[in-house]
Short mmCIF file of C-alpha atoms in Angstrom, two decimals:
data_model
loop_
_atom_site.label_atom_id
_atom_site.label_comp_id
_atom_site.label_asym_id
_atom_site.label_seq_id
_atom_site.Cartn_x
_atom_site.Cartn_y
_atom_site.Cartn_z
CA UNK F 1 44.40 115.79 59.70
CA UNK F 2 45.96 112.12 59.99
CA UNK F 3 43.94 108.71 59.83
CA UNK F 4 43.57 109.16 63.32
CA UNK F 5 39.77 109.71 64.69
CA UNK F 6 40.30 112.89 66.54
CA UNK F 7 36.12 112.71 67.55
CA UNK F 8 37.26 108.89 69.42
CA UNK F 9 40.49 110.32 71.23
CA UNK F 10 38.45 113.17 72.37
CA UNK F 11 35.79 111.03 74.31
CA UNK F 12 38.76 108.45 75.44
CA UNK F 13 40.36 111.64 76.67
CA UNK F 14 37.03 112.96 78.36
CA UNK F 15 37.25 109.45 80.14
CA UNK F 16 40.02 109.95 81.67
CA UNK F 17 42.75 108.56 79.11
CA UNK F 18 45.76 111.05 79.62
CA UNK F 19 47.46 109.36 76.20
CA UNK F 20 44.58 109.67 73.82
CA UNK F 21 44.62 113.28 75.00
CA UNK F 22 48.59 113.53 74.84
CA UNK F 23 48.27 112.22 71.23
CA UNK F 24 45.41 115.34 70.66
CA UNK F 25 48.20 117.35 71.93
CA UNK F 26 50.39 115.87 69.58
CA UNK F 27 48.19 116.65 66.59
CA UNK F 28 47.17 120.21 67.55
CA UNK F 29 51.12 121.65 69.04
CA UNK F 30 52.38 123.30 65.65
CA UNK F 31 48.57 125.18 65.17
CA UNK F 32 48.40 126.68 68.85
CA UNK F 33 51.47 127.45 69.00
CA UNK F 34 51.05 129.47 65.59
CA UNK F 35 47.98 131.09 67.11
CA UNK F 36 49.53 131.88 70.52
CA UNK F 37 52.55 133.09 68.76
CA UNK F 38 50.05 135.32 66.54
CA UNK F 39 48.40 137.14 69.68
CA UNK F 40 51.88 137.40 71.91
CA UNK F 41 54.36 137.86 69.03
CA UNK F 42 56.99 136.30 71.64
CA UNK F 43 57.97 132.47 71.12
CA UNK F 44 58.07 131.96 74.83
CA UNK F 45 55.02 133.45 76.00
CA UNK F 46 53.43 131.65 72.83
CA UNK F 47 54.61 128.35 74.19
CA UNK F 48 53.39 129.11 78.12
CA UNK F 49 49.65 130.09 76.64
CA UNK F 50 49.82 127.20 74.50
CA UNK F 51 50.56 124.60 76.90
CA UNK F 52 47.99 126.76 79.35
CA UNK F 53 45.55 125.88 76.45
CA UNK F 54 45.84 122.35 76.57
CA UNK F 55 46.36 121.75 80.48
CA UNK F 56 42.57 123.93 80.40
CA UNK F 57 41.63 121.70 77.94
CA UNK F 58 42.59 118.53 79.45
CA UNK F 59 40.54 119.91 82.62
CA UNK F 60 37.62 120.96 80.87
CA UNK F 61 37.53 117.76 78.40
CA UNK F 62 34.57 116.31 80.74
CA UNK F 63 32.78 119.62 79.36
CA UNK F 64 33.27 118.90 75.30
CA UNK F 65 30.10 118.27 73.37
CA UNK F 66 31.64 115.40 71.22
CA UNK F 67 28.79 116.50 68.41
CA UNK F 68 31.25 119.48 67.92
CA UNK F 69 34.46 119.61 66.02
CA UNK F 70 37.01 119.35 68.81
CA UNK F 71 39.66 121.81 66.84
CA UNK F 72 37.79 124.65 67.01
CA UNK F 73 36.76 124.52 70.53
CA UNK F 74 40.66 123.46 71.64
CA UNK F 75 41.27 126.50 69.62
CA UNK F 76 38.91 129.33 71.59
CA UNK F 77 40.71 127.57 74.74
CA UNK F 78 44.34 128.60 73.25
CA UNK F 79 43.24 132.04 72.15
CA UNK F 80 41.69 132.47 75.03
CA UNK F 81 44.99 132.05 77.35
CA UNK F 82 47.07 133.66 75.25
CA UNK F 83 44.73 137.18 75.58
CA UNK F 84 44.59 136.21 79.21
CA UNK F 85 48.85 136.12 78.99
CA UNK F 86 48.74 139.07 77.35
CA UNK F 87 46.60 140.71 79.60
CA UNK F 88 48.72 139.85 82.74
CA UNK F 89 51.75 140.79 80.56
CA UNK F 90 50.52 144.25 80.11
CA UNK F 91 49.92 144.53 83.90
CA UNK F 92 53.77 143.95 84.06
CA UNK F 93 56.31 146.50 83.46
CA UNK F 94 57.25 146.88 79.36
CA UNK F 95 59.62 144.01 78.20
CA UNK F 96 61.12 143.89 74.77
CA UNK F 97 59.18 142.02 72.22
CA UNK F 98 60.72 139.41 70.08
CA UNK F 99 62.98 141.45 68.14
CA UNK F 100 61.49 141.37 64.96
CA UNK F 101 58.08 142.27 66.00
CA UNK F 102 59.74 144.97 68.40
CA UNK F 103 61.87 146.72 65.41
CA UNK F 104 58.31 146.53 63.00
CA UNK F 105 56.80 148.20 65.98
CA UNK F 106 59.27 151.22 66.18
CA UNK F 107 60.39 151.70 62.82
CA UNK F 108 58.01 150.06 60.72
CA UNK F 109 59.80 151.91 57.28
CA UNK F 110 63.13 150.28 58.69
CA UNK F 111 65.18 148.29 56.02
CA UNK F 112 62.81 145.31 54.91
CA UNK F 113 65.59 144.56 52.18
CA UNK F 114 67.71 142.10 54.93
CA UNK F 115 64.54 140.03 56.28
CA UNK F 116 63.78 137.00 54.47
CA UNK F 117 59.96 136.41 53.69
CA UNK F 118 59.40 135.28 57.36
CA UNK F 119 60.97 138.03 59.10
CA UNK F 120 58.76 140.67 56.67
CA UNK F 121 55.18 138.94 57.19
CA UNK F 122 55.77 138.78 60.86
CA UNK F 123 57.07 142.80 60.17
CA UNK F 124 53.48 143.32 58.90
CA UNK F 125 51.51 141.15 60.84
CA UNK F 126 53.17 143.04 64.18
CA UNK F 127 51.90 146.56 62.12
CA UNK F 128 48.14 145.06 62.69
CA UNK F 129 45.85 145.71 65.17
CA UNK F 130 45.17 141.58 67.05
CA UNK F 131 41.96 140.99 65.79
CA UNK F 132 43.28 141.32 62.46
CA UNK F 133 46.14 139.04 62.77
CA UNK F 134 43.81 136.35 64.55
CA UNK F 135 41.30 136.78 61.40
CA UNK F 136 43.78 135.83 58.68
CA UNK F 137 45.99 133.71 60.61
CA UNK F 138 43.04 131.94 61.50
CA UNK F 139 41.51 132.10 57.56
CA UNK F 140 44.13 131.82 55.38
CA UNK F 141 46.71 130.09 57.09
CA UNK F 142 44.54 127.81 59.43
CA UNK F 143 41.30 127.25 57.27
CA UNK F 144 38.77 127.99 59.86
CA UNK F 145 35.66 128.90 57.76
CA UNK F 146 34.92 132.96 58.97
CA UNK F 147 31.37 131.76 60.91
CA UNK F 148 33.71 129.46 63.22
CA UNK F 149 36.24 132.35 63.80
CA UNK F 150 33.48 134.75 64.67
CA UNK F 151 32.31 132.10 66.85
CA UNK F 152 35.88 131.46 68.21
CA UNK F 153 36.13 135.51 68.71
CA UNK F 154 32.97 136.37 69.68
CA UNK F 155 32.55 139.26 67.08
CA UNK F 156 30.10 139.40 64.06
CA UNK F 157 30.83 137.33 60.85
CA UNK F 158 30.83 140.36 58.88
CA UNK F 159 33.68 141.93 61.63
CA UNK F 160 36.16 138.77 60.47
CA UNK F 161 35.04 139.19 56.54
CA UNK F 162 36.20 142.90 56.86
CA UNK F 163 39.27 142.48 59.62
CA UNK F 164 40.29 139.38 56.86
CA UNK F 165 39.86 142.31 53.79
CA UNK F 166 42.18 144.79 55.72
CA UNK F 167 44.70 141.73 56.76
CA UNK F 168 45.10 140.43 53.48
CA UNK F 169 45.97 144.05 52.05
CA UNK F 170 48.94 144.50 54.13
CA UNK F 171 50.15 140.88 53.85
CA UNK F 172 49.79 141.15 50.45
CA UNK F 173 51.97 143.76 49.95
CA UNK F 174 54.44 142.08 51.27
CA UNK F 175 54.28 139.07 49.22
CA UNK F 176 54.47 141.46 46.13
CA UNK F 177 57.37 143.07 47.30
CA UNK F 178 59.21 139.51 47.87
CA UNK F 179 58.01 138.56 44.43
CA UNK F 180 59.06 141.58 42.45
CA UNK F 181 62.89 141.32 44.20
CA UNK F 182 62.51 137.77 43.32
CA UNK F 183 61.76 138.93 39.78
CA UNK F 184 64.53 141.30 39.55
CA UNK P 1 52.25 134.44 44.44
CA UNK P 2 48.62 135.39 45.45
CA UNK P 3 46.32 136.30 41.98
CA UNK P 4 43.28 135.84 44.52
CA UNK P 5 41.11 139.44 44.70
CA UNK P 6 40.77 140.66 49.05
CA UNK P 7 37.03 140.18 48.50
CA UNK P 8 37.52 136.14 47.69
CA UNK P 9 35.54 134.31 50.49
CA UNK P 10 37.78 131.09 50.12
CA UNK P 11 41.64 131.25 51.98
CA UNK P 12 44.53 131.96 50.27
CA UNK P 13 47.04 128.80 50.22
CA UNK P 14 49.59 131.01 48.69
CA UNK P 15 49.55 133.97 51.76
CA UNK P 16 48.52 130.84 53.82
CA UNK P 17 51.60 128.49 53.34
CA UNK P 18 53.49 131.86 53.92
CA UNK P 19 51.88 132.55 56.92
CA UNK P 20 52.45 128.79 58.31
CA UNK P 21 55.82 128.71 57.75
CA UNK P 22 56.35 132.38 58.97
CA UNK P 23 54.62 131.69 62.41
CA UNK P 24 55.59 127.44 62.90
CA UNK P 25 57.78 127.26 66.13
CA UNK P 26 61.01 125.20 66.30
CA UNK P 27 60.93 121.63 68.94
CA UNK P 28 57.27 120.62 68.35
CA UNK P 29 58.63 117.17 70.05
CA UNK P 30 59.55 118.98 73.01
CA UNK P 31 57.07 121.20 73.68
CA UNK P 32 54.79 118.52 73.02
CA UNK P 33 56.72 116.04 76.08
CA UNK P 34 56.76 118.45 78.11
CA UNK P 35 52.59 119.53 78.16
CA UNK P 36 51.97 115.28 78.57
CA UNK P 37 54.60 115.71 81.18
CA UNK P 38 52.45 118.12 83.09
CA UNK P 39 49.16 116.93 82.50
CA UNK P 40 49.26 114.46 85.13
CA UNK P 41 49.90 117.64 88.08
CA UNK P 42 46.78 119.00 86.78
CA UNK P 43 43.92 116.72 88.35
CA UNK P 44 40.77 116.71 86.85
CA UNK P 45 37.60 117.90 89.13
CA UNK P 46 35.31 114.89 90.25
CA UNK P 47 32.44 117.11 88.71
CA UNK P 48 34.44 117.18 85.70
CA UNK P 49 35.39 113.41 85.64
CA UNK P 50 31.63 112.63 85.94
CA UNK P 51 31.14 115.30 83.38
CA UNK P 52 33.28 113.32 81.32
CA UNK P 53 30.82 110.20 81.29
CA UNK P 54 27.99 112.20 80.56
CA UNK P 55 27.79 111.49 77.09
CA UNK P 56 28.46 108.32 77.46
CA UNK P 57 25.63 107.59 79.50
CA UNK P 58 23.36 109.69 77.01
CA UNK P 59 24.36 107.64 74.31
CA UNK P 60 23.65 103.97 76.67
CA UNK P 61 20.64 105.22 78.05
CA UNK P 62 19.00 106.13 74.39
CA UNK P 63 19.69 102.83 73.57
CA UNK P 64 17.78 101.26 76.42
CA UNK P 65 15.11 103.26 76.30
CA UNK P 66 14.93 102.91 72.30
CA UNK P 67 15.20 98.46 72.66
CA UNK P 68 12.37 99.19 75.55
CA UNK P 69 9.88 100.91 72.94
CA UNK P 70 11.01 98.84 70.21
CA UNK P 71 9.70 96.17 72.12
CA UNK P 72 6.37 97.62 73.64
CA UNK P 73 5.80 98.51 69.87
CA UNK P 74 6.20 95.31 67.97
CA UNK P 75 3.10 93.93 66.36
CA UNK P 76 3.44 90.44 67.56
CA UNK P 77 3.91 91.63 71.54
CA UNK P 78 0.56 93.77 71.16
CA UNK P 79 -1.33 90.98 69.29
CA UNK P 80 -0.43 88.37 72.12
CA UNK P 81 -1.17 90.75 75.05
CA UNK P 82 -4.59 91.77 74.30
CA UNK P 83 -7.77 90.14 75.06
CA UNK P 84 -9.38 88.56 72.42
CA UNK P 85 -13.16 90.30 72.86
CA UNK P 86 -16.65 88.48 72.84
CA UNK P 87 -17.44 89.75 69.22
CA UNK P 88 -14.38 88.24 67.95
CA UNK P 89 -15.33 85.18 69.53
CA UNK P 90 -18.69 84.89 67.99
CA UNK P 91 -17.70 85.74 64.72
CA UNK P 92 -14.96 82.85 64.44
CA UNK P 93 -17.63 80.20 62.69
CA UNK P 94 -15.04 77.95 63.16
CA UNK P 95 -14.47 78.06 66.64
CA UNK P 96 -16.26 75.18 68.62
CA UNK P 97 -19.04 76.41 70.84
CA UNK P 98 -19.74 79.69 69.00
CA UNK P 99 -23.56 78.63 67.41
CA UNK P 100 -23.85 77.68 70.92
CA UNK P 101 -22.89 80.68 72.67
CA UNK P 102 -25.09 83.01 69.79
CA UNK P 103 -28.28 80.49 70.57
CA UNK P 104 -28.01 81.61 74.12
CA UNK P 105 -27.52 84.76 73.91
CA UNK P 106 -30.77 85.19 71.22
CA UNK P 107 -33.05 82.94 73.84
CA UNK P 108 -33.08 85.41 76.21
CA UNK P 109 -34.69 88.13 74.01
#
């Protein structure tokens, strides 16, 4: 977080003020993007539910209980369109995934040797099930504490402790694997 | 690399940074232009604009009503309203009258 005072550009936003809420746009892009990108797995689709996110946002601001942090309820917004996205995508006939995800998907044993670090944890994070991804996305690489992503998710804090547990295994893996080539 | 056990209940920075970097998406900047670009298509309900003062008008009426019983409760405000009471009266021996007014008041026993 910058110097800026995210809880003041929220209620300038709520009054109206499309810049204060263009500059909470500014702040938040690179996380909901990450997070829509984490439930679609496609860059495009990532960026339509994230901008979906924030043009809900910006309609619901008048809504936001400036006592709350405003990340985490921008967040729920963003996951919540991208599911929605997803959703509609499924409807839709089958379209090819980005095409790393889509090769993890059908041959998850393929060669792992020519990705570069990037390429293999988006390999494994395609291999889990969504809530999964969210969890540690949203843990490790996000620092939500686990009580806000239940929250966010609307599943039991002891759901995220254990969906976090089975996330980090597989991502793990893969980190070993980089290290031990790295090693070599 | 990651020496933090699965069971840890604090994030990983090491799987975390990985994570970040795996998932960031190229052209924040225009991305970014082109949601501010759009937010002005998207009006705001009037039940949402006037949602949007809500707060503020929490936070302005507290205060009135807070400087209202501030002032109702201030010693000098209740002193200076009250009536000062016939015992009180009598019992000021310095007050002019007061031998006077006790006198009278004994007489017609």
């Amino acid at each position: 977080m910058t110097g800026v005072d995210e809880t003041e550009l929220a209620a300038r936003a709520a009054s109206g003020s499309e810049e204060a809420f263009g500059e909470l746009v500014a702040l938040h892009a690179p996380m909901a993007r990450r997070v829509a990108y984490t439930i679609l797995e496609d860059q495009e689709d990532a960026d339509d539910a994230a901008q979906e996110g924030f043009l809900s946002a910006w309609q619901a601001i008048g809504r936001y209980d400036p006592k709350r942090a405003f990340r985490p309820w921008l967040m729920q917004i963003v996951v919540n369109a991208a599911r929605d996205l997803r959703r509609r995508r499924r409807v839709r006939a089958a379209e090819p995934l980005d095409n790393v995800a889509a090769a993890a998907r059908d041959d998850p044993a393929r060669d792992m040797g020519a990705m570069d670090l990037g390429e293999k944890l988006n390999a494994a994070l395609a291999t889990l099930p969504e809530r999964q991804r969210l969890a540690v996305v949203l843990f490790d690489a996000e620092g939500y504490p686990q009580a806000e992503i239940a929250k966010m998710l609307g599943i039991p804090e002891g759901t995220v402790k254990s969906d976090v547990f089975h996330g980090r295994r597989a991502l793990r893996k893969v980190l070993e694997s980089v290290k031990e080539e790295w090693d070599e | 690399m990651s020496d933090l056990s699965p069971f840890d209940a604090m994030p990983d920075p090491v799987l975390g940074a990985a994570l970040r970097d795996a998932l960031t998406l190229p052209h924040d900047g225009a991305f970014v232009a082109r949601v501010r670009a759009r937010l002005g298509s998207r009006d705001r309900g009037w039940d949402d604009v006037l949602a949007g003062w809500f707060w503020q008008g929490l936070v302005a009426a507290s205060l009135v009503a807070f400087m209202a019983g501030w002032a109702a409760m201030s010693p000098g405000t209740v002193m200076g309203e009250l009536p000062e009471s016939v015992g009180a009266q009598l019992l000021d021996g310095a007050r002019p009258g007061s031998d006077l007014l006790l006198t009278a008041m004994a007489g017609n026993r």
